XYZ file of C-alpha atoms in Angstrom:
722
model
C 0.000 -0.002 0.010
C 2.854 2.388 0.844
C 4.402 1.647 -2.533
C 1.248 2.747 -4.283
C 0.911 5.901 -2.186
C 4.482 6.878 -2.942
C 3.677 6.867 -6.639
C 1.158 9.687 -6.301
C 3.216 12.832 -6.732
C 2.040 16.438 -6.315
C 4.142 17.370 -9.272
C 2.435 14.797 -11.471
C -1.085 15.909 -10.552
C -0.323 19.659 -10.910
C 1.451 19.255 -14.234
C -1.426 17.159 -15.528
C -3.901 19.869 -14.532
C -1.752 22.428 -16.315
C -1.701 20.439 -19.511
C -5.454 19.833 -19.546
C -6.402 23.418 -18.738
C -4.138 25.071 -21.318
C -4.797 22.544 -24.050
C -8.584 22.276 -23.822
C -9.336 25.105 -26.236
C -6.796 23.842 -28.771
C -8.604 20.549 -29.376
C -11.610 22.463 -30.698
C -9.708 22.908 -33.969
C -9.505 19.221 -34.839
C -11.605 17.125 -37.205
C -14.566 16.566 -34.892
C -15.992 19.950 -36.058
C -16.178 23.528 -34.916
C -16.752 24.084 -31.192
C -18.891 26.572 -29.334
C -16.101 29.198 -29.316
C -16.450 29.489 -33.112
C -20.171 30.200 -33.154
C -20.106 33.974 -32.817
C -17.160 34.901 -35.033
C -17.081 31.746 -37.253
C -13.359 31.617 -36.473
C -11.826 28.185 -35.643
C -9.704 27.965 -32.496
C -6.238 27.230 -33.986
C -4.085 28.672 -31.197
C -1.350 30.997 -32.493
C -2.563 30.383 -36.002
C -5.978 31.734 -35.153
C -5.738 34.482 -37.819
C -7.874 33.939 -40.957
C -6.489 34.452 -44.430
C -7.206 37.892 -45.864
C -6.351 37.313 -49.521
C -8.978 36.638 -52.175
C -10.971 33.576 -51.177
C -10.610 30.396 -53.267
C -13.968 29.311 -51.847
C -17.476 30.537 -52.540
C -21.013 30.034 -51.243
C -23.705 29.612 -53.928
C -27.458 29.674 -53.375
C -30.275 28.629 -55.644
C -32.350 31.771 -55.113
C -31.781 35.460 -54.443
C -34.969 35.858 -52.386
C -36.894 33.712 -49.953
C -40.410 33.089 -48.615
C -40.998 31.897 -45.044
C -40.324 28.185 -44.697
C -38.929 27.863 -48.232
C -36.160 25.350 -48.984
C -33.120 26.787 -50.796
C -30.144 24.797 -52.098
C -26.744 25.954 -50.845
C -23.411 24.894 -52.343
C -20.061 25.274 -50.589
C -17.491 25.257 -53.362
C -13.690 25.242 -53.639
C -12.103 26.470 -56.880
C -8.932 25.465 -58.728
C -8.427 22.273 -56.689
C -8.808 23.893 -53.268
C -10.177 21.184 -51.057
C -12.204 21.645 -47.861
C -10.870 20.021 -44.712
C -13.517 21.618 -42.531
C -16.363 24.058 -42.613
C -18.888 25.960 -40.456
C -21.971 27.484 -42.116
C -24.758 29.802 -40.851
C -27.338 32.150 -42.258
C -27.347 35.676 -40.782
C -28.972 39.051 -41.327
C -27.059 41.447 -43.548
C -28.857 44.832 -43.175
C -26.967 46.784 -40.514
C -29.853 49.285 -40.352
C -32.282 46.547 -39.218
C -32.965 46.902 -35.443
C -32.888 43.103 -35.146
C -29.350 43.126 -36.561
C -28.237 45.730 -34.026
C -29.672 43.657 -31.196
C -27.991 40.451 -32.252
C -25.711 40.702 -35.369
C -24.528 37.128 -35.028
C -27.960 35.492 -34.764
C -28.172 32.353 -36.924
C -31.440 32.031 -38.873
C -33.233 29.153 -40.558
C -32.112 25.525 -40.416
C -29.826 23.314 -42.413
C -30.542 19.702 -43.209
C -27.610 17.532 -42.120
C -25.907 15.428 -44.778
C -23.424 12.546 -44.377
C -20.172 13.836 -42.847
C -21.808 16.839 -41.133
C -23.296 17.587 -37.727
C -25.112 20.400 -35.945
C -23.203 22.673 -33.601
C -23.740 25.831 -31.526
C -27.433 24.980 -30.987
C -27.704 21.279 -31.804
C -31.481 21.197 -31.439
C -32.331 24.087 -33.735
C -29.967 23.053 -36.540
C -29.022 26.644 -37.332
C -25.281 25.901 -37.623
C -23.745 23.042 -39.555
C -20.138 21.874 -39.375
C -18.002 18.911 -40.486
C -17.910 15.664 -38.589
C -14.624 14.032 -39.582
C -11.836 14.935 -42.004
C -12.921 15.993 -45.496
C -11.140 15.882 -48.800
C -13.493 17.250 -51.380
C -14.196 20.518 -53.150
C -18.001 20.797 -53.061
C -20.856 20.194 -50.698
C -24.609 20.528 -51.421
C -26.866 21.518 -48.505
C -30.521 22.362 -48.074
C -31.386 25.439 -46.043
C -34.949 26.091 -44.786
C -35.818 29.758 -44.388
C -37.330 30.974 -41.098
C -41.066 30.521 -40.600
C -41.537 34.275 -40.655
C -39.782 37.134 -42.511
C -36.490 37.978 -40.773
C -35.006 40.579 -43.115
C -32.351 40.224 -45.770
C -30.047 37.187 -45.170
C -26.660 35.932 -46.330
C -25.229 32.471 -46.001
C -21.878 32.824 -44.220
C -19.302 30.082 -44.083
C -15.783 29.361 -42.816
C -13.606 27.128 -44.972
C -10.543 25.299 -43.551
C -8.041 24.168 -46.165
C -5.462 23.067 -43.635
C -4.756 23.788 -39.978
C -2.903 27.045 -40.550
C -4.915 28.177 -43.653
C -8.586 29.119 -43.468
C -10.999 31.815 -44.612
C -13.819 33.116 -42.409
C -17.136 34.855 -43.122
C -17.186 33.944 -46.774
C -20.660 35.145 -47.875
C -23.169 34.277 -50.543
C -25.227 36.719 -52.530
C -27.890 38.463 -50.446
C -31.077 36.365 -50.144
C -33.571 39.208 -50.031
C -36.725 39.416 -47.947
C -39.412 40.877 -50.266
C -41.213 42.376 -47.275
C -38.163 44.278 -45.968
C -36.857 47.676 -46.939
C -34.492 47.374 -49.865
C -30.797 47.534 -49.176
C -28.953 50.688 -50.241
C -26.695 50.246 -53.256
C -26.212 47.013 -55.098
C -26.727 43.926 -52.843
C -24.342 41.938 -55.045
C -21.494 44.139 -53.803
C -21.904 42.602 -50.348
C -20.845 39.191 -51.601
C -17.332 37.981 -50.822
C -14.948 38.299 -53.743
C -13.424 34.994 -54.856
C -10.782 33.937 -57.291
C -11.539 33.389 -60.924
C -12.441 29.785 -61.662
C -9.810 27.678 -63.431
C -10.438 25.926 -66.726
C -11.242 22.749 -64.870
C -14.024 24.557 -63.035
C -15.588 26.005 -66.123
C -18.447 24.199 -67.934
C -18.565 22.728 -71.418
C -21.211 24.297 -73.640
C -24.178 22.136 -74.530
C -27.728 22.881 -75.750
C -30.823 21.263 -74.261
C -34.486 21.567 -75.249
C -37.587 20.405 -73.472
C -41.028 19.324 -74.686
C -42.656 22.585 -73.535
C -40.102 25.197 -74.639
C -37.425 25.779 -77.178
C -35.410 27.997 -74.895
C -31.733 27.140 -75.022
C -30.348 26.592 -71.580
C -26.837 27.554 -70.737
C -24.073 25.230 -69.878
C -24.277 22.104 -67.852
C -21.536 20.935 -65.591
C -19.100 18.273 -66.788
C -16.557 18.728 -63.991
C -15.462 15.793 -61.897
C -15.208 17.594 -58.574
C -16.390 15.153 -55.860
C -18.994 16.026 -53.278
C -17.531 16.667 -49.911
C -17.869 13.551 -47.716
C -15.633 11.696 -45.284
C -13.113 9.502 -47.107
C -14.349 6.393 -45.336
C -17.968 6.819 -46.303
C -19.609 4.808 -49.024
C -22.550 7.137 -49.630
C -22.213 10.100 -51.941
C -24.379 13.064 -52.927
C -24.924 13.969 -56.496
C -26.851 16.645 -58.301
C -27.290 17.640 -61.879
C -27.861 21.356 -62.254
C -28.129 23.966 -64.925
C -27.726 27.697 -64.992
C -29.826 30.048 -67.053
C -27.872 32.563 -69.133
C -29.868 35.494 -67.853
C -29.390 34.693 -64.207
C -27.500 36.956 -61.802
C -23.760 36.082 -61.655
C -24.182 35.707 -57.919
C -26.985 33.123 -57.897
C -26.945 29.383 -58.563
C -30.159 28.454 -60.351
C -32.352 25.699 -58.824
C -31.307 22.239 -59.940
C -33.549 20.598 -62.553
C -33.454 17.401 -60.483
C -33.689 17.321 -56.715
C -30.688 16.428 -54.631
C -30.725 12.725 -53.961
C -28.758 10.300 -51.816
C -27.231 7.335 -53.642
C -25.541 4.339 -52.056
C -23.021 2.412 -54.050
C -19.978 0.305 -53.471
C -18.235 2.077 -56.342
C -17.260 5.685 -56.467
C -19.559 7.880 -58.542
C -18.757 11.144 -60.266
C -21.228 13.868 -59.324
C -22.194 16.714 -61.644
C -22.154 20.165 -60.156
C -23.035 23.590 -61.513
C -19.919 25.650 -62.339
C -18.922 28.776 -60.462
C -19.696 32.060 -62.190
C -16.928 34.670 -62.258
C -17.418 37.462 -59.705
C -17.459 40.969 -61.241
C -14.618 43.309 -60.272
C -14.912 44.946 -56.883
C -16.519 48.360 -57.144
C -14.251 51.212 -56.221
C -16.999 53.701 -55.438
C -17.069 55.065 -51.926
C -19.666 56.814 -49.862
C -18.976 60.414 -48.803
C -16.423 60.721 -46.057
C -17.210 62.659 -42.927
C -14.207 64.776 -43.720
C -14.092 65.023 -47.421
C -15.997 63.623 -50.386
C -14.955 62.716 -53.852
C -16.801 61.506 -56.932
C -13.567 60.679 -58.719
C -12.227 57.168 -59.014
C -10.949 55.936 -55.697
C -7.285 55.509 -56.675
C -5.263 57.545 -59.084
C -4.551 55.750 -62.306
C -0.821 55.669 -61.782
C 1.737 53.204 -60.518
C 3.649 54.566 -57.553
C 7.363 54.260 -58.044
C 9.050 54.506 -54.669
C 12.025 56.868 -54.807
C 10.835 58.399 -58.094
C 8.447 61.185 -57.309
C 7.155 59.376 -54.175
C 8.652 58.590 -50.857
C 7.761 55.198 -49.388
C 7.707 53.436 -46.063
C 7.035 49.790 -46.813
C 7.611 46.100 -46.151
C 7.812 44.325 -49.472
C 9.194 40.977 -50.441
C 10.140 39.837 -53.933
C 6.561 39.756 -55.151
C 4.193 40.923 -52.423
C 3.948 43.753 -49.913
C 2.581 43.588 -46.338
C 2.007 47.307 -46.303
C 3.100 50.514 -48.018
C 2.841 54.172 -47.044
C 3.647 56.426 -50.032
C 3.847 60.214 -49.852
C 4.343 63.142 -52.169
C 5.283 66.599 -50.866
C 3.218 69.516 -52.110
C 3.150 73.241 -51.483
C 0.663 73.342 -48.622
C 1.033 69.804 -47.304
C 1.713 66.137 -48.121
C -0.356 63.689 -50.149
C -0.416 60.114 -48.764
C -1.337 56.760 -50.218
C -1.663 54.064 -47.497
C -2.140 50.406 -48.308
C -2.210 47.411 -45.954
C -3.449 43.836 -46.112
C -6.981 43.456 -44.765
C -7.654 41.669 -41.461
C -11.056 40.186 -42.261
C -13.652 39.809 -45.003
C -16.054 42.084 -43.183
C -15.875 45.654 -44.439
C -15.300 47.104 -40.979
C -11.655 48.019 -40.576
C -9.394 50.984 -39.933
C -5.829 51.898 -40.871
C -3.888 54.799 -39.393
C -0.620 56.636 -40.042
C 1.131 58.092 -37.021
C 3.826 60.765 -36.771
C 6.030 60.293 -33.682
C 9.214 61.679 -32.141
C 10.437 58.155 -31.334
C 9.748 54.580 -32.386
C 7.452 53.874 -29.430
C 3.702 54.533 -29.353
C 2.585 57.437 -27.231
C 2.325 61.199 -27.842
C 1.767 60.695 -31.588
C -0.152 62.710 -34.175
C -2.394 60.392 -36.198
C -4.499 60.357 -39.359
C -6.913 57.413 -39.366
C -9.072 55.989 -42.126
C -12.179 53.973 -41.151
C -14.238 51.769 -43.411
C -17.510 50.926 -41.747
C -19.614 49.180 -44.404
C -20.451 51.860 -46.946
C -19.410 54.739 -44.651
C -15.820 55.887 -45.097
C -14.184 58.298 -42.683
C -10.800 60.042 -42.430
C -9.992 62.134 -39.385
C -7.173 63.373 -37.130
C -6.533 61.912 -33.698
C -3.857 61.908 -31.015
C -2.238 59.063 -29.117
C -1.751 59.722 -25.454
C 0.273 57.354 -23.303
C -2.504 54.767 -23.295
C -5.465 56.278 -25.103
C -6.403 57.612 -28.529
C -8.483 60.758 -28.787
C -10.259 61.940 -31.938
C -9.548 65.642 -32.493
C -12.790 67.576 -32.984
C -11.315 71.139 -33.050
C -9.002 70.852 -36.071
C -9.465 72.789 -39.293
C -12.013 71.073 -41.551
C -9.588 71.507 -44.426
C -6.793 69.681 -42.563
C -7.534 66.374 -44.328
C -8.947 66.447 -47.893
C -8.993 64.409 -51.099
C -10.019 61.318 -49.111
C -10.538 58.054 -51.005
C -10.961 54.764 -49.191
C -11.646 51.266 -50.604
C -10.747 47.602 -50.481
C -9.248 45.775 -53.429
C -7.378 42.503 -53.951
C -7.057 41.821 -50.256
C -5.834 45.317 -49.366
C -7.403 48.250 -47.548
C -6.294 51.421 -49.205
C -6.638 55.047 -48.177
C -5.546 58.190 -49.981
C -5.691 61.647 -48.459
C -3.994 65.066 -48.467
C -2.915 66.536 -45.127
C -2.029 70.175 -44.572
C 1.396 70.957 -43.067
C 0.135 72.473 -39.826
C -2.906 73.209 -37.695
C -3.512 75.550 -34.741
C -4.018 72.441 -32.545
C -0.549 71.566 -31.187
C -1.541 67.925 -31.233
C -1.374 68.022 -35.036
C 2.373 67.812 -35.795
C 4.044 69.985 -38.394
C 4.941 67.825 -41.418
C 7.906 70.084 -42.244
C 9.706 68.419 -39.345
C 11.109 64.869 -39.370
C 9.054 62.161 -37.666
C 9.080 58.437 -37.238
C 6.222 57.009 -39.363
C 3.952 54.425 -37.804
C 1.273 52.267 -39.367
C -1.387 50.484 -37.404
C -4.642 48.716 -38.316
C -7.597 47.118 -36.548
C -11.285 46.335 -36.744
C -14.318 48.616 -36.328
C -17.124 47.552 -33.979
C -20.823 47.661 -34.741
C -21.078 51.125 -33.296
C -18.529 52.430 -35.780
C -15.755 52.849 -33.226
C -12.188 51.592 -33.526
C -11.138 48.489 -31.703
C -7.581 47.963 -30.439
C -4.942 47.722 -33.122
C -3.977 44.256 -34.259
C -0.426 43.175 -33.458
C 2.569 45.461 -33.175
C 2.400 48.650 -35.269
C 4.879 49.007 -38.094
C 7.543 51.718 -37.430
C 9.987 53.333 -39.771
C 13.689 52.558 -39.384
C 14.586 56.199 -38.761
C 13.199 59.719 -38.687
C 11.555 60.482 -42.044
C 11.790 63.800 -43.941
C 8.381 64.081 -45.607
C 9.643 66.881 -47.830
C 12.163 64.507 -49.395
C 11.828 61.401 -51.579
C 13.097 58.373 -49.733
C 12.512 54.639 -49.564
C 12.262 53.716 -45.886
C 12.273 50.266 -44.364
C 10.881 48.979 -41.075
C 12.398 49.634 -37.715
C 14.914 46.802 -37.147
C 12.985 45.800 -34.019
C 15.683 46.625 -31.517
C 12.891 46.654 -28.961
C 11.899 43.194 -30.039
C 15.430 42.091 -29.115
C 14.321 42.607 -25.502
C 11.272 40.406 -26.081
C 13.491 37.669 -27.507
C 15.957 37.925 -24.651
C 13.104 37.774 -22.164
C 11.641 34.672 -23.743
C 15.017 32.953 -24.124
C 16.213 33.492 -20.573
C 12.836 32.461 -19.134
C 12.895 29.315 -21.218
C 16.362 28.366 -20.024
C 15.569 29.296 -16.407
C 12.331 27.329 -16.079
C 12.859 24.449 -18.516
C 16.528 23.638 -17.943
C 17.556 25.080 -14.574
C 14.286 24.542 -12.686
C 13.535 21.268 -14.434
C 16.935 19.842 -13.445
C 17.245 21.449 -9.993
C 13.846 20.325 -8.764
C 14.318 16.695 -9.889
C 17.768 16.569 -8.309
C 16.482 17.848 -4.949
C 13.380 15.655 -5.009
C 14.797 12.298 -6.048
C 18.636 12.240 -5.902
C 19.481 12.978 -2.254
C 20.493 9.349 -1.490
C 22.926 9.081 -4.441
C 26.645 9.850 -4.290
C 26.744 9.475 -0.442
C 30.530 9.659 -0.165
C 31.128 12.359 -2.775
C 31.357 16.098 -2.097
C 31.125 18.979 -4.545
C 32.254 22.470 -3.376
C 32.313 21.108 0.171
C 28.677 20.007 0.140
C 26.768 16.976 -1.039
C 26.459 16.673 -4.799
C 22.648 16.973 -4.905
C 22.660 20.105 -2.774
C 25.387 21.830 -4.759
C 23.683 21.093 -8.080
C 20.265 22.132 -6.733
C 21.554 25.366 -5.302
C 23.473 26.234 -8.477
C 20.449 25.597 -10.699
C 18.096 27.569 -8.443
C 20.412 30.568 -8.059
C 20.948 30.739 -11.833
C 17.197 30.379 -12.337
C 16.464 33.214 -9.889
C 19.038 35.518 -11.516
C 17.683 34.826 -15.012
C 14.050 35.249 -13.908
C 14.800 38.552 -12.215
C 16.802 39.741 -15.196
C 14.133 38.656 -17.634
C 11.482 40.476 -15.591
C 13.561 43.683 -15.556
C 14.238 43.450 -19.338
C 10.573 43.061 -20.329
C 9.484 45.786 -17.902
C 11.996 48.136 -19.542
C 10.699 47.145 -22.983
C 7.026 47.625 -22.076
C 7.634 50.763 -20.075
C 4.602 49.944 -17.940
C 2.279 47.093 -17.018
C 0.902 45.615 -20.290
C -2.773 45.274 -20.988
C -4.517 42.694 -18.821
C -7.638 40.767 -19.859
C -9.452 37.814 -18.409
C -11.440 37.267 -21.584
C -8.257 36.949 -23.651
C -6.625 34.414 -21.396
C -3.113 34.989 -22.667
C -3.204 38.595 -21.470
C -2.915 37.368 -17.904
C 0.734 36.773 -18.742
C 2.016 40.010 -17.067
C 0.242 39.416 -13.770
C 1.322 35.774 -13.555
C 4.878 36.878 -14.446
C 4.960 39.238 -11.498
C 3.666 36.507 -9.178
C 6.278 34.006 -10.426
C 9.115 36.545 -9.983
C 7.981 37.405 -6.469
C 7.655 33.784 -5.431
C 11.070 33.011 -6.908
C 12.699 35.711 -4.738
C 10.848 34.399 -1.699
C 12.063 30.847 -2.404
C 15.660 31.975 -2.610
C 15.370 33.857 0.675
C 13.742 30.814 2.375
C 16.605 28.670 1.141
C 19.165 31.122 2.610
C 17.534 31.185 6.040
C 16.405 27.557 6.321
C 16.494 26.096 9.825
C 19.130 23.548 10.791
C 18.547 19.870 10.215
C 18.072 19.334 13.972
C 15.422 22.046 14.291
C 11.819 20.978 14.856
C 10.824 23.508 12.207
C 12.878 21.777 9.537
C 10.021 19.454 8.345
C 7.739 22.519 8.011
C 10.368 24.225 5.956
C 10.974 21.164 3.799
C 7.302 20.729 2.883
C 6.706 24.451 2.402
C 9.800 24.841 0.230
C 8.854 21.822 -1.840
C 5.201 22.784 -2.477
C 5.967 26.425 -3.109
C 8.758 25.471 -5.564
C 6.584 22.986 -7.462
C 3.703 25.464 -7.642
C 5.991 28.213 -8.889
C 7.485 25.911 -11.522
C 4.067 24.906 -12.787
C 2.857 28.501 -12.830
C 5.972 29.563 -14.747
C 5.546 26.918 -17.443
C 1.859 27.813 -17.669
C 2.783 31.439 -18.107
C 5.291 30.652 -20.824
C 2.466 28.925 -22.729
C 0.351 32.069 -22.368
C 3.297 34.220 -23.489
C 3.812 32.113 -26.604
C 0.203 32.939 -27.628
C 0.668 36.755 -27.431
C 0.737 38.450 -30.820
C 3.661 40.590 -29.708
C 5.827 37.444 -29.301
C 5.177 36.306 -32.886
C 6.638 32.898 -32.193
C 5.752 29.847 -34.241
C 2.874 27.737 -32.974
C 5.381 24.881 -32.505
C 6.716 26.775 -29.469
C 3.396 26.220 -27.706
C 3.388 22.545 -28.518
C 6.938 22.146 -27.260
C 5.839 23.654 -23.949
C 2.839 21.294 -23.806
C 5.203 18.408 -24.492
C 7.571 19.552 -21.700
C 4.655 19.670 -19.216
C 3.618 16.154 -20.197
C 7.213 14.970 -19.971
C 7.544 16.374 -16.416
C 4.527 14.291 -15.392
C 5.977 11.154 -16.945
C 9.454 11.563 -15.394
C 7.850 12.242 -11.993
C 5.820 9.026 -12.226
C 8.880 6.932 -13.211
C 11.140 8.407 -10.545
C 8.457 8.045 -7.859
C 8.206 4.312 -8.532
C 12.002 3.869 -8.528
C 12.537 5.898 -5.333
C 9.696 4.122 -3.532
C 11.297 0.786 -4.216
C 14.627 2.239 -3.097
C 13.142 3.322 0.221
C 11.705 -0.107 0.890
C 15.090 -1.785 0.212
C 16.998 0.859 2.181
C 14.842 0.287 5.265
C 15.688 -3.415 5.180
C 19.365 -2.655 4.590
C 19.435 -0.051 7.410
C 17.916 -2.467 9.839
C 20.621 -5.011 9.045
C 23.421 -2.440 9.429
C 22.145 -1.264 12.785
C 21.792 -4.895 13.985
C 25.327 -5.763 12.850
C 26.863 -2.702 14.584
C 24.822 -2.775 17.730
C 27.961 -2.998 19.859
C 29.519 0.146 18.328
C 28.875 3.602 19.803
C 26.956 6.067 17.634
C 24.918 9.092 18.629
C 22.126 8.315 16.160
C 20.961 6.000 13.415
C 21.685 8.799 10.969
C 25.386 8.610 11.800
C 25.418 4.868 11.153
C 23.807 5.304 7.716
C 25.903 8.328 6.758
C 28.990 6.425 7.678
C 28.227 3.992 4.865
C 29.840 4.826 1.527
C 28.075 2.274 -0.623
C 25.494 3.424 -3.095
C 21.848 2.664 -2.275
C 19.904 0.026 -4.201
C 18.515 1.310 -7.469
C 21.429 3.713 -8.056
C 22.105 2.275 -11.527
C 18.541 2.961 -12.712
C 18.598 6.443 -11.131
C 21.860 7.177 -12.908
C 20.336 6.273 -16.240
C 17.237 8.373 -15.536
C 19.240 11.492 -14.612
C 21.129 11.265 -17.916
C 17.842 10.884 -19.827
C 16.381 13.784 -17.945
C 19.381 15.961 -18.639
C 19.093 15.131 -22.335
C 15.400 15.940 -22.477
C 15.537 19.271 -20.580
C 18.424 20.315 -22.774
C 16.490 19.447 -25.923
C 13.271 21.153 -24.715
C 15.090 24.314 -23.718
C 17.229 24.459 -26.839
C 14.217 23.976 -29.157
C 12.167 26.614 -27.347
C 15.052 29.142 -27.352
C 15.729 28.479 -31.069
C 12.087 29.170 -32.004
C 12.053 32.337 -29.925
C 15.267 33.623 -31.512
C 14.191 33.005 -35.086
C 10.704 34.515 -34.614
C 10.030 37.382 -36.945
């Protein structure tokens, strides 16, 4: 019974709890379908890779009708183009009219019901059937669904879907053409413009031209599909869906016409080749823009010229061999500077902002800003000012400060052009004749039309920029990010290698090397003390470095779990200092308070170690860290490994204790006629190694190898992070 009890280690239980808690939300991204966390935003939970693709979608959502009646069945097709397969999906129907009071009350409300097909299941509200997701891995390019409209008019609706091509590559909120409610107020503008833009179909997606006549009409129908794209079903299934559909030549390019034959379920032992209606080509994105609150323009959104950086235009940009992440171009004029700002979009929803800041240094705070907001059809450009922690829109500036405003989205970019005067009476509007660091930030706009916090770290110019000159400026070389990398690297070495080795040595290796001394003390104590002192120095140094880099306490959020990282870091640092002080002032071995110290020191050390590893996992998820998702998985693996090594060593040491007790009894009996002050002196006088020493020697070498590998891999990923 004692042997079994010995095997239950506090470290094992706590590490297991750590692994379960921090990993639970990750498993939602696996093939069993989208979890509840994805219901509101339609964004799968893929950890550090939880950012959807913003380039033109290779997927589209087709519907059989562009209007609906209550309770009507409408065919929906989820389609991948040019060989893009669907590994997973999540589909809902939602309102689209932002002026509808019901939309304002609940913009994410799912409407109508989908009929489940093989390989799918309901999620979010499993009884109502309003959300449908995959149920197993998929490897197809098309899926036909049947959607039943609500039993009463609910306003204009779009089918919205998320497509997962692979774990790190997915598109969210891909929308169909608007399915209009005939009883609702018509949408402003062209409803077709609200549909997600997708890539042009490849030749393999396009139909072959045939002509068909019926007994009642001589009307020539358009093309019928001859493609061989399979319906999306699990690879292990033997049932397939098939549909033969046609598309009338006069139909809207956004609408899939109703199939001539109903969708049917066929069962066969042989694979069948379905026939699916081809994807129409989406018209070019309109470049018209609604009047800005600052300035209006009826001219084309962007000037019909190609900006040549360094030739008539200055540029601040981040461009590779063929693609740019962002570009800020400027052209000095007599009364001010003309800007052309372009950055990759964050989402498919047309609710984003991009801002250019003028700063005296490369850190945010005390900056003059021009921000461009795209809130649906309402485009706005305005001046604002960054305080130390807040951004304030400037209401008192000259109305002619910002003019010639043009804002639009095109080819996966949000683009804003404007002219800004040199100066303004408001001293929070900086004089453009002076040199400033240029900053570029972007983020989303909420339903109330207000900016949300910027996404990631703002881009900063490498040096002060003369806006009256023509220059080609690159990004700040991220000297401040060097502090972030140093912080991550020293914490990884401190808590994976030093703490991982020091705790195991103190917990399990006291009986080994009984006759050997190192620096005048027992081997285990010297190694433990060295590891813990180095760990404390590195932890304190890492804490100071990141505090210098941040300049203040970073943003804290309970909703975004990883933003608890600063608070937990402070707790870990404080407990580490307390542990070192306790070790320095520990009571003597003969003191009656020594057992209290031993248990307190052990439990506090284990708890601190677990909290530190947990905090490193949170830190790896912060956008500012920009580390590869593999870093998080390495930390998960390290936590699991610590549980396993604790289990193995507990069993070995328990067996050692049992054998040692028998051996100690024999030694005391044999030397009963010798004079000793205590049993401890008898046992310490023995120089032989305890039973099990060989196995323990092997385990410490294995442990040393693993903690070295884990720490080296983590540090390497932190160092190479961009």
